[in-house]
């Protein structure tokens, strides 16, 4: 992060004299507090300065990159996930295409009763089917989907960084966000409670850039 000469001067003052109030920093620089406000906002947002009410500013000793990395470890999938769009296994390929358009998503999750994860369908899975010459009004998505246990998923308390790594390493666009549940026969099922996609990461990226997160 490139600091302006004025921001560097503020950092030097706070390093030497902190904790110090905004008023005192403005005095040292012969400027008004209003003039300094945007600089103070940038320095606190980046994590280089910390502000404590009634105490003033002090130097955190953190580099901006480190602050961002800490945030990405701390923000959980559950905080940024979207609503999942699910279809049953019997849903036809035609209806799956329509659902993708209506819901404006690129990945559908296939669930059985109780919302338990069975499979996943992507745009290309559907496109591929259209090349095969099968009747898309009759073919159920269960025949073409990627099936459990081959589905990569995320859990709500996992960090966004960890989930983003899964998207990259498995080369997929979205992960179902699931909660493990025990079935009556003792087997483990995965209830779909959300969707974590590249769009969630892009949105978070913008919010971090704008200092909103
Ligand atoms: P597309 O290539 O259609 O844009 P993806 O890259 O997400 O979309 O999907 C590629 C393939 O991986 C598809 O066959 C899809 O069924 C499968 N797939 C998508 N998401 C997952 C996931 N989370 N876990 C396992 N397989 C997935």
Coordinates of N, CA and C and ligand atoms in Angstrom, one line a residue:
X1 N 0.9 -1.2 0.0 CA 0.0 0.0 0.0 C 0.9 1.2 0.0
X2 N 0.6 2.2 -0.9 CA 1.4 3.4 -1.1 C 0.8 4.5 -0.2
X3 N 1.7 5.0 0.7 CA 1.2 6.1 1.6 C 1.6 7.4 1.0
X4 N 0.8 8.4 1.2 CA 1.2 9.8 0.8 C 2.1 10.3 1.9
X5 N 2.9 11.4 1.5 CA 3.9 12.0 2.5 C 3.1 12.4 3.8
X6 N 1.9 12.9 3.6 CA 1.2 13.3 4.8 C 0.8 12.1 5.7
X7 N 0.4 11.0 5.1 CA 0.1 9.8 5.9 C 1.3 9.3 6.6
X8 N 2.5 9.3 5.9 CA 3.7 8.9 6.5 C 4.0 9.7 7.7
X9 N 3.8 11.1 7.6 CA 4.1 12.0 8.7 C 3.2 11.7 9.9
X10 N 1.9 11.4 9.6 CA 1.0 11.0 10.7 C 1.5 9.8 11.4
X11 N 1.9 8.8 10.6 CA 2.4 7.5 11.2 C 3.6 7.8 12.1
X12 N 4.5 8.6 11.6 CA 5.7 8.9 12.4 C 5.3 9.6 13.7
X13 N 4.4 10.5 13.7 CA 4.0 11.2 14.9 C 3.4 10.2 15.9
X14 N 2.5 9.3 15.4 CA 1.8 8.4 16.3 C 2.8 7.4 16.8
X15 N 3.8 7.0 16.0 CA 4.8 6.0 16.5 C 5.5 6.6 17.7
X16 N 5.9 7.9 17.5 CA 6.7 8.5 18.5 C 5.9 8.9 19.7
X17 N 4.7 9.4 19.5 CA 4.0 10.1 20.6 C 2.7 9.4 21.1
X18 N 2.3 8.3 20.3 CA 1.0 7.7 20.6 C 1.0 7.0 22.0
X19 N -0.2 6.9 22.7 CA -1.4 7.4 22.1 C -1.6 8.9 22.1
X20 N -2.1 9.3 21.0 CA -2.3 10.8 20.8 C -3.6 11.1 20.1
X21 N -4.2 12.2 20.4 CA -5.5 12.5 19.9 C -5.4 13.1 18.5
X22 N -6.5 13.0 17.8 CA -6.6 13.6 16.4 C -6.3 15.1 16.5
X23 N -6.8 15.7 17.5 CA -6.5 17.2 17.7 C -5.0 17.5 17.8
X24 N -4.3 16.7 18.6 CA -2.9 16.9 18.8 C -2.1 16.6 17.5
X25 N -2.5 15.6 16.7 CA -1.8 15.3 15.4 C -2.0 16.5 14.5
X26 N -3.2 17.0 14.4 CA -3.5 18.1 13.6 C -2.6 19.3 13.9
X27 N -2.5 19.6 15.2 CA -1.6 20.7 15.7 C -0.2 20.5 15.3
X28 N 0.4 19.3 15.4 CA 1.8 19.0 15.0 C 2.0 19.3 13.6
X29 N 0.9 19.1 12.7 CA 1.1 19.2 11.3 C 0.6 20.6 10.8
X30 N 0.1 21.4 11.7 CA -0.4 22.7 11.4 C -1.6 22.6 10.4
X31 N -2.4 21.6 10.6 CA -3.6 21.4 9.8 C -4.8 21.3 10.6
X32 N -6.0 21.3 10.0 CA -7.2 21.2 10.8 C -7.5 19.7 10.9
X33 N -8.3 19.3 11.8 CA -8.8 17.9 12.0 C -9.5 17.5 10.8
X34 N -10.4 18.4 10.3 CA -11.2 18.0 9.1 C -10.3 17.6 7.9
X35 N -9.2 18.4 7.7 CA -8.3 18.1 6.6 C -7.7 16.7 6.8
X36 N -7.4 16.3 8.0 CA -6.8 15.0 8.3 C -7.7 13.8 8.2
X37 N -9.0 14.1 8.3 CA -10.0 13.0 8.5 C -9.8 11.9 7.5
X38 N -9.8 12.2 6.1 CA -9.6 11.1 5.2 C -8.3 10.2 5.4
X39 N -7.2 10.9 5.8 CA -6.0 10.2 6.0 C -6.2 9.3 7.3
X40 N -6.8 9.8 8.3 CA -7.0 9.0 9.5 C -7.8 7.8 9.2
X41 N -8.8 8.0 8.3 CA -9.7 6.9 8.0 C -9.0 5.8 7.3
X42 N -8.1 6.2 6.3 CA -7.3 5.2 5.6 C -6.4 4.4 6.5
X43 N -5.7 5.2 7.4 CA -4.7 4.6 8.2 C -5.4 3.6 9.3
X44 N -6.6 4.0 9.7 CA -7.2 3.1 10.7 C -7.9 1.9 9.9
X45 N -8.4 2.2 8.7 CA -9.1 1.1 8.0 C -8.1 0.0 7.6
X46 N -6.9 0.5 7.2 CA -5.8 -0.5 6.8 C -5.2 -1.2 8.0
X47 N -5.6 -0.8 9.2 CA -5.1 -1.5 10.4 C -3.8 -1.0 10.9
X48 N -3.2 0.0 10.2 CA -1.8 0.5 10.7 C -2.0 1.3 12.0
X49 N -3.1 2.0 12.1 CA -3.4 2.8 13.3 C -4.6 2.2 13.9
X50 N -4.6 2.2 15.3 CA -5.8 1.8 16.0 C -6.3 3.0 16.8
X51 N -7.6 3.1 16.9 CA -8.2 4.3 17.6 C -9.0 3.8 18.8
X52 N -8.7 4.3 20.0 CA -9.4 4.0 21.2 C -10.2 5.2 21.7
X53 N -11.5 5.1 21.9 CA -12.2 6.2 22.4 C -11.6 6.8 23.7
X54 N -11.5 8.1 23.8 CA -11.0 8.8 25.0 C -9.5 8.6 25.2
X55 N -8.8 7.8 24.4 CA -7.4 7.6 24.6 C -6.6 8.2 23.4
X56 N -7.1 7.9 22.2 CA -6.5 8.4 21.0 C -5.9 7.4 20.1
X57 N -5.1 7.8 19.2 CA -4.6 6.8 18.2 C -3.3 6.2 18.7
X58 N -3.1 5.0 18.3 CA -1.7 4.4 18.6 C -1.4 3.5 17.4
X59 N -0.1 3.2 17.3 CA 0.5 2.5 16.2 C 0.3 1.0 16.4
X60 N -0.3 0.3 15.5 CA -0.6 -1.2 15.7 C 0.6 -2.0 15.4
X61 N 1.5 -1.5 14.6 CA 2.7 -2.3 14.3 C 2.4 -3.3 13.2
X62 N 1.2 -3.3 12.7 CA 0.8 -4.3 11.7 C 1.0 -3.8 10.3
X63 N 1.4 -4.6 9.4 CA 1.5 -4.3 7.9 C 0.1 -4.5 7.3
X64 N -0.3 -3.6 6.3 CA -1.6 -3.7 5.8 C -1.9 -5.1 5.2
X65 N -0.9 -5.8 4.6 CA -1.2 -7.1 4.0 C -1.5 -8.1 5.1
X66 N -0.9 -8.0 6.2 CA -1.1 -8.9 7.3 C -2.5 -8.7 7.9
X67 N -3.0 -7.5 7.9 CA -4.3 -7.2 8.4 C -5.3 -7.8 7.6
X68 N -5.2 -7.7 6.2 CA -6.1 -8.4 5.3 C -6.1 -9.9 5.4
X69 N -4.9 -10.5 5.6 CA -4.8 -11.9 5.7 C -5.5 -12.4 7.0
X70 N -5.3 -11.6 8.1 CA -6.0 -12.0 9.3 C -7.5 -12.0 9.1
X71 N -8.0 -11.0 8.4 CA -9.5 -10.9 8.2 C -10.0 -12.1 7.4
X72 N -9.2 -12.4 6.3 CA -9.7 -13.6 5.5 C -9.7 -14.9 6.2
X73 N -8.8 -15.0 7.2 CA -8.8 -16.2 8.1 C -10.0 -16.2 9.0
X74 N -10.4 -14.9 9.4 CA -11.4 -14.8 10.4 C -12.8 -14.8 9.9
X75 N -13.0 -14.3 8.7 CA -14.4 -14.3 8.1 C -14.8 -15.7 7.7
X76 N -16.0 -16.1 8.2 CA -16.5 -17.4 8.0 C -17.4 -17.6 6.8
X77 N -17.4 -18.7 6.2 CA -18.3 -19.0 5.1 C -19.8 -18.7 5.4
X78 N -20.2 -19.0 6.6 CA -21.6 -18.7 7.0 C -21.9 -17.3 7.0
X79 N -21.0 -16.3 7.1 CA -21.3 -14.9 7.1 C -21.5 -14.4 5.7
X80 N -21.0 -15.0 4.7 CA -21.0 -14.5 3.3 C -21.8 -15.4 2.3
X81 N -22.3 -16.5 2.8 CA -22.9 -17.5 1.9 C -24.2 -16.9 1.3
X82 N -24.7 -17.5 0.2 CA -26.0 -17.1 -0.4 C -27.0 -18.3 -0.1
X83 N -28.2 -18.0 -0.6 CA -29.3 -19.0 -0.4 C -29.0 -20.1 -1.5
X84 N -29.1 -21.3 -1.1 CA -28.9 -22.4 -2.1 C -30.1 -22.6 -3.0
X85 N -29.8 -23.0 -4.2 CA -30.9 -23.3 -5.1 C -30.9 -24.8 -5.4
X86 N -32.0 -25.5 -5.0 CA -31.9 -26.9 -5.0 C -33.1 -27.5 -5.9
X87 N -32.8 -28.7 -6.4 CA -33.8 -29.4 -7.2 C -33.8 -30.9 -6.8
X88 N -34.9 -31.6 -7.0 CA -34.9 -33.0 -6.7 C -34.2 -33.8 -7.8
X89 N -33.8 -35.0 -7.5 CA -33.1 -35.9 -8.5 C -34.0 -36.2 -9.7
X90 N -35.3 -36.2 -9.5 CA -36.2 -36.5 -10.6 C -36.4 -35.3 -11.6
X91 N -36.0 -34.1 -11.2 CA -36.1 -32.9 -12.0 C -35.5 -33.2 -13.4
X92 N -36.2 -32.8 -14.4 CA -35.6 -33.0 -15.8 C -34.5 -32.0 -16.1
X93 N -33.7 -32.4 -17.1 CA -32.7 -31.5 -17.5 C -33.3 -30.2 -18.0
X94 N -34.4 -30.3 -18.7 CA -35.1 -29.1 -19.2 C -35.5 -28.1 -18.0
X95 N -36.1 -28.7 -17.0 CA -36.5 -27.9 -15.8 C -35.3 -27.4 -15.1
X96 N -34.2 -28.1 -15.1 CA -32.9 -27.6 -14.4 C -32.4 -26.4 -15.1
X97 N -32.5 -26.4 -16.5 CA -32.0 -25.2 -17.3 C -32.9 -24.0 -16.9
X98 N -34.2 -24.3 -16.9 CA -35.2 -23.2 -16.6 C -34.9 -22.6 -15.2
X99 N -34.6 -23.5 -14.2 CA -34.4 -23.1 -12.9 C -33.1 -22.2 -12.8
X100 N -32.1 -22.6 -13.6 CA -30.9 -21.8 -13.6 C -31.1 -20.4 -14.1
X101 N -32.0 -20.3 -15.1 CA -32.3 -18.9 -15.6 C -33.1 -18.1 -14.6
X102 N -34.2 -18.8 -14.1 CA -35.1 -18.1 -13.2 C -34.3 -17.6 -11.9
X103 N -33.5 -18.5 -11.4 CA -32.8 -18.2 -10.1 C -31.5 -17.5 -10.3
X104 N -31.1 -17.4 -11.6 CA -29.9 -16.7 -11.9 C -28.6 -17.2 -11.2
X105 N -28.5 -18.6 -11.2 CA -27.3 -19.2 -10.7 C -26.7 -20.1 -11.7
X106 N -25.4 -20.5 -11.5 CA -24.7 -21.4 -12.4 C -24.6 -22.8 -11.9
X107 N -24.9 -23.0 -10.6 CA -24.8 -24.3 -10.0 C -26.1 -24.7 -9.3
X108 N -26.6 -25.9 -9.5 CA -27.8 -26.3 -8.8 C -27.4 -27.5 -7.9
X109 N -27.9 -27.5 -6.7 CA -27.7 -28.7 -5.8 C -28.9 -29.6 -5.9
X110 N -28.6 -30.9 -5.9 CA -29.6 -31.9 -6.0 C -29.8 -32.5 -4.6
X111 N -31.0 -32.5 -4.1 CA -31.2 -33.0 -2.7 C -32.3 -34.0 -2.7
X112 N -32.2 -34.9 -1.7 CA -33.3 -35.8 -1.5 C -34.2 -35.2 -0.3
X113 N -35.1 -36.0 0.1 CA -36.0 -35.5 1.2 C -35.2 -35.0 2.4
X114 N -35.7 -34.0 3.0 CA -35.0 -33.4 4.2 C -33.9 -32.5 3.8
X115 N -33.8 -32.2 2.5 CA -32.8 -31.3 2.0 C -31.3 -31.8 2.1
X116 N -31.2 -33.2 2.0 CA -29.9 -33.8 2.1 C -29.2 -33.9 0.8
X117 N -28.0 -33.5 0.7 CA -27.2 -33.4 -0.5 C -27.0 -34.7 -1.2
X118 N -27.4 -34.8 -2.5 CA -27.2 -36.0 -3.3 C -26.2 -35.7 -4.5
X119 N -26.4 -34.5 -5.1 CA -25.5 -34.2 -6.2 C -25.4 -32.8 -6.6
X120 N -24.7 -32.5 -7.6 CA -24.5 -31.1 -8.1 C -24.5 -31.0 -9.6
X121 N -25.1 -30.0 -10.1 CA -25.1 -29.8 -11.6 C -24.6 -28.4 -12.0
X122 N -23.7 -28.4 -12.9 CA -23.2 -27.1 -13.4 C -23.7 -26.8 -14.8
X123 N -23.4 -25.7 -15.2 CA -23.8 -25.2 -16.6 C -23.3 -26.2 -17.6
X124 N -22.0 -26.6 -17.5 CA -21.5 -27.4 -18.5 C -22.0 -28.8 -18.5
X125 N -22.4 -29.3 -17.3 CA -23.1 -30.6 -17.3 C -24.4 -30.6 -18.2
X126 N -25.1 -29.5 -18.1 CA -26.3 -29.4 -18.9 C -26.0 -29.2 -20.4
X127 N -25.0 -28.4 -20.6 CA -24.7 -28.2 -22.1 C -24.2 -29.5 -22.7
X128 N -23.4 -30.3 -21.9 CA -22.9 -31.5 -22.4 C -24.1 -32.5 -22.8
X129 N -25.1 -32.4 -22.0 CA -26.3 -33.3 -22.2 C -27.0 -33.0 -23.6
X130 N -27.0 -31.7 -23.9 CA -27.7 -31.3 -25.1 C -26.9 -31.8 -26.4
X131 N -25.6 -32.1 -26.2 CA -24.8 -32.7 -27.3 C -25.2 -34.2 -27.5
X132 N -25.6 -34.8 -26.5 CA -25.9 -36.3 -26.6 C -27.1 -36.7 -27.3
X133 N -28.0 -35.7 -27.6 CA -29.2 -36.0 -28.4 C -30.3 -36.7 -27.6
X134 N -30.2 -36.7 -26.2 CA -31.2 -37.3 -25.4 C -32.4 -36.3 -25.3
X135 N -33.5 -36.8 -24.9 CA -34.7 -36.0 -24.7 C -34.6 -35.3 -23.4
X136 N -34.3 -34.0 -23.4 CA -34.0 -33.3 -22.1 C -35.3 -33.1 -21.3
X137 N -36.5 -33.3 -22.0 CA -37.8 -33.2 -21.3 C -38.0 -34.4 -20.4
X138 N -37.3 -35.5 -20.7 CA -37.5 -36.8 -20.0 C -36.3 -37.1 -19.1
X139 N -35.1 -36.7 -19.5 CA -33.9 -37.2 -18.8 C -33.9 -36.5 -17.4
X140 N -33.8 -37.3 -16.3 CA -33.7 -36.7 -15.0 C -32.2 -36.3 -14.7
X141 N -32.1 -35.2 -13.9 CA -30.7 -34.7 -13.6 C -29.9 -35.7 -12.8
X142 N -30.6 -36.6 -12.1 CA -29.9 -37.7 -11.4 C -28.9 -38.5 -12.3
X143 N -29.2 -38.5 -13.6 CA -28.4 -39.3 -14.5 C -27.1 -38.6 -14.8
X144 N -27.1 -37.3 -14.8 CA -26.0 -36.5 -15.3 C -25.2 -35.8 -14.2
X145 N -25.7 -35.7 -13.0 CA -25.1 -34.9 -12.0 C -23.8 -35.6 -11.5
X146 N -23.0 -34.8 -10.8 CA -21.8 -35.3 -10.0 C -22.4 -35.7 -8.7
X147 N -22.1 -36.9 -8.2 CA -22.8 -37.4 -7.1 C -21.9 -37.5 -5.8
X148 N -22.6 -37.5 -4.7 CA -21.9 -37.8 -3.4 C -21.3 -39.2 -3.6
X149 N -20.2 -39.5 -3.0 CA -19.4 -38.7 -2.1 C -18.3 -37.9 -2.8
X150 N -18.5 -37.6 -4.1 CA -17.5 -36.8 -4.9 C -17.7 -35.3 -4.8
X151 N -18.5 -34.9 -3.9 CA -18.8 -33.4 -3.9 C -18.0 -32.7 -2.9
X152 N -17.4 -31.6 -3.3 CA -16.6 -30.8 -2.4 C -17.5 -29.8 -1.8
X153 N -17.5 -29.7 -0.5 CA -18.5 -28.8 0.2 C -17.7 -28.0 1.3
X154 N -18.4 -27.0 1.8 CA -17.9 -26.2 2.9 C -18.8 -26.2 4.1
X155 N -18.3 -26.0 5.2 CA -19.1 -25.9 6.4 C -19.2 -24.4 6.9
X156 N -20.2 -24.0 7.6 CA -20.4 -22.6 7.8 C -19.3 -21.9 8.7
X157 N -18.7 -22.7 9.5 CA -17.7 -22.1 10.4 C -16.3 -22.2 9.8
X158 N -16.2 -22.6 8.6 CA -14.9 -22.7 7.9 C -14.5 -21.3 7.4
X159 N -13.2 -21.0 7.3 CA -12.8 -19.6 6.9 C -13.1 -19.5 5.3
X160 N -13.4 -18.3 4.9 CA -13.6 -18.0 3.5 C -12.3 -18.4 2.7
X161 N -11.1 -18.2 3.3 CA -9.9 -18.5 2.7 C -9.8 -20.0 2.4
X162 N -10.1 -20.8 3.4 CA -10.1 -22.3 3.2 C -11.1 -22.7 2.1
X163 N -12.3 -22.1 2.1 CA -13.3 -22.5 1.0 C -12.8 -22.0 -0.3
X164 N -12.2 -20.8 -0.4 CA -11.7 -20.3 -1.7 C -10.6 -21.2 -2.2
X165 N -9.8 -21.7 -1.3 CA -8.7 -22.7 -1.8 C -9.3 -23.9 -2.4
X166 N -10.5 -24.4 -1.9 CA -11.1 -25.6 -2.4 C -11.6 -25.3 -3.8
X167 N -12.2 -24.1 -4.0 CA -12.7 -23.7 -5.4 C -11.6 -23.7 -6.4
X168 N -10.4 -23.2 -6.0 CA -9.3 -23.2 -6.9 C -8.7 -24.6 -7.1
X169 N -8.5 -25.3 -6.0 CA -7.8 -26.6 -6.2 C -8.7 -27.6 -6.9
X170 N -10.0 -27.6 -6.8 CA -10.9 -28.5 -7.4 C -11.4 -28.0 -8.7
X171 N -11.1 -26.7 -9.1 CA -11.5 -26.1 -10.3 C -13.1 -26.1 -10.5
X172 N -13.8 -25.7 -9.4 CA -15.2 -25.6 -9.5 C -15.7 -24.2 -9.2
X173 N -16.9 -23.9 -9.5 CA -17.4 -22.5 -9.4 C -18.1 -22.3 -8.0
X174 N -18.6 -23.4 -7.4 CA -19.4 -23.2 -6.2 C -19.3 -24.4 -5.3
X175 N -19.5 -24.2 -4.0 CA -19.6 -25.2 -3.0 C -20.9 -25.2 -2.3
X176 N -21.5 -26.3 -2.1 CA -22.7 -26.3 -1.2 C -22.2 -26.1 0.2
X177 N -22.9 -25.3 1.0 CA -22.6 -25.1 2.4 C -23.5 -26.1 3.2
X178 N -22.9 -26.9 3.9 CA -23.7 -28.0 4.5 C -23.5 -28.1 6.1
X179 N -24.5 -28.8 6.7 CA -24.4 -29.1 8.1 C -24.5 -30.7 8.2
X180 N -23.6 -31.3 8.8 CA -23.7 -32.8 8.9 C -24.8 -33.2 9.9
X181 N -25.7 -34.1 9.4 CA -26.8 -34.6 10.3 C -26.8 -36.1 10.3
X182 N -27.1 -36.6 11.5 CA -27.2 -38.1 11.6 C -28.6 -38.6 11.2
X183 N -28.6 -39.6 10.3 CA -29.9 -40.2 9.8 C -30.4 -41.2 10.9
X184 N -31.6 -41.7 10.7 CA -32.2 -42.6 11.6 C -31.4 -43.9 11.7
X185 N -30.8 -44.3 10.5 CA -30.0 -45.5 10.5 C -28.6 -45.3 10.9
X186 N -28.3 -44.1 11.4 CA -27.0 -43.9 12.0 C -26.0 -43.3 11.0
X187 N -26.4 -43.3 9.7 CA -25.5 -42.7 8.7 C -25.4 -41.2 8.7
X188 N -24.4 -40.7 8.2 CA -24.2 -39.2 8.2 C -24.7 -38.6 6.8
X189 N -25.6 -37.6 6.9 CA -26.1 -36.9 5.7 C -25.6 -35.5 5.8
X190 N -25.8 -34.8 4.7 CA -25.3 -33.4 4.7 C -26.5 -32.5 4.2
X191 N -27.0 -31.7 5.2 CA -28.1 -30.8 4.9 C -27.6 -29.6 4.2
X192 N -28.2 -29.2 3.1 CA -27.7 -28.0 2.3 C -28.3 -26.8 2.9
X193 N -27.4 -25.9 3.5 CA -27.9 -24.7 4.1 C -27.4 -23.4 3.4
X194 N -26.6 -23.6 2.3 CA -26.2 -22.4 1.6 C -25.4 -22.7 0.4
X195 N -24.9 -21.6 -0.2 CA -24.1 -21.7 -1.5 C -22.9 -20.8 -1.3
X196 N -21.8 -21.3 -1.6 CA -20.6 -20.4 -1.6 C -19.9 -20.4 -2.9
X197 N -19.9 -19.3 -3.6 CA -19.5 -19.3 -5.0 C -18.4 -18.2 -5.2
X198 N -17.9 -18.2 -6.4 CA -16.9 -17.2 -6.8 C -17.5 -15.8 -6.6
X199 N -18.8 -15.7 -6.8 CA -19.5 -14.4 -6.7 C -19.4 -13.9 -5.2
X200 N -19.6 -14.8 -4.3 CA -19.5 -14.4 -2.9 C -18.1 -13.8 -2.6
X201 N -17.1 -14.4 -3.2 CA -15.7 -14.0 -3.0 C -15.5 -12.6 -3.6
X202 N -16.1 -12.4 -4.8 CA -15.9 -11.2 -5.5 C -16.6 -10.0 -4.7
X203 N -17.8 -10.4 -4.2 CA -18.5 -9.3 -3.4 C -17.7 -9.0 -2.1
X204 N -17.2 -10.0 -1.5 CA -16.4 -9.8 -0.3 C -15.1 -8.9 -0.6
X205 N -14.5 -9.2 -1.7 CA -13.3 -8.5 -2.2 C -13.7 -7.0 -2.3
X206 N -14.8 -6.7 -2.9 CA -15.2 -5.3 -3.1 C -15.5 -4.7 -1.8
X207 N -16.2 -5.4 -0.9 CA -16.5 -4.8 0.4 C -15.2 -4.6 1.2
X208 N -14.2 -5.5 1.1 CA -13.0 -5.3 1.8 C -12.2 -4.0 1.3
X209 N -12.3 -3.9 -0.1 CA -11.6 -2.8 -0.8 C -12.3 -1.5 -0.4
X210 N -13.5 -1.5 -0.1 CA -14.2 -0.2 0.2 C -14.2 0.0 1.8
X211 N -13.6 -0.9 2.5 CA -13.5 -0.8 3.9 C -14.8 -1.1 4.7
X212 N -15.7 -1.8 4.0 CA -17.0 -2.1 4.6 C -17.0 -3.3 5.5
X213 N -15.9 -4.1 5.5 CA -16.0 -5.4 6.2 C -15.0 -5.3 7.4
Ligands
LIG1 P1 -18.7 -25.2 -15.3 O1 -17.5 -25.9 -15.7 O2 -20.0 -25.8 -15.8 O3 -18.7 -23.7 -15.5 P2 -17.9 -26.0 -12.6 O4 -16.4 -25.7 -13.0 O5 -18.4 -25.6 -11.3 O6 -18.9 -25.4 -13.7 O7 -18.1 -27.6 -12.7 C1 -17.3 -28.5 -13.4 C2 -17.7 -29.9 -13.1 O8 -17.5 -30.2 -11.7 C3 -19.1 -30.3 -13.4 O9 -19.2 -31.6 -13.9 C4 -19.8 -30.3 -12.0 O10 -20.8 -31.2 -11.9 C5 -18.7 -30.6 -11.1 N1 -18.8 -29.8 -9.8 C6 -19.2 -28.5 -9.7 N2 -19.1 -28.1 -8.4 C7 -18.7 -29.2 -7.7 C8 -18.4 -29.4 -6.3 N3 -18.6 -28.5 -5.4 N4 -17.9 -30.6 -5.9 C9 -17.7 -31.6 -6.9 N5 -18.0 -31.4 -8.2 C10 -18.4 -30.2 -8.6

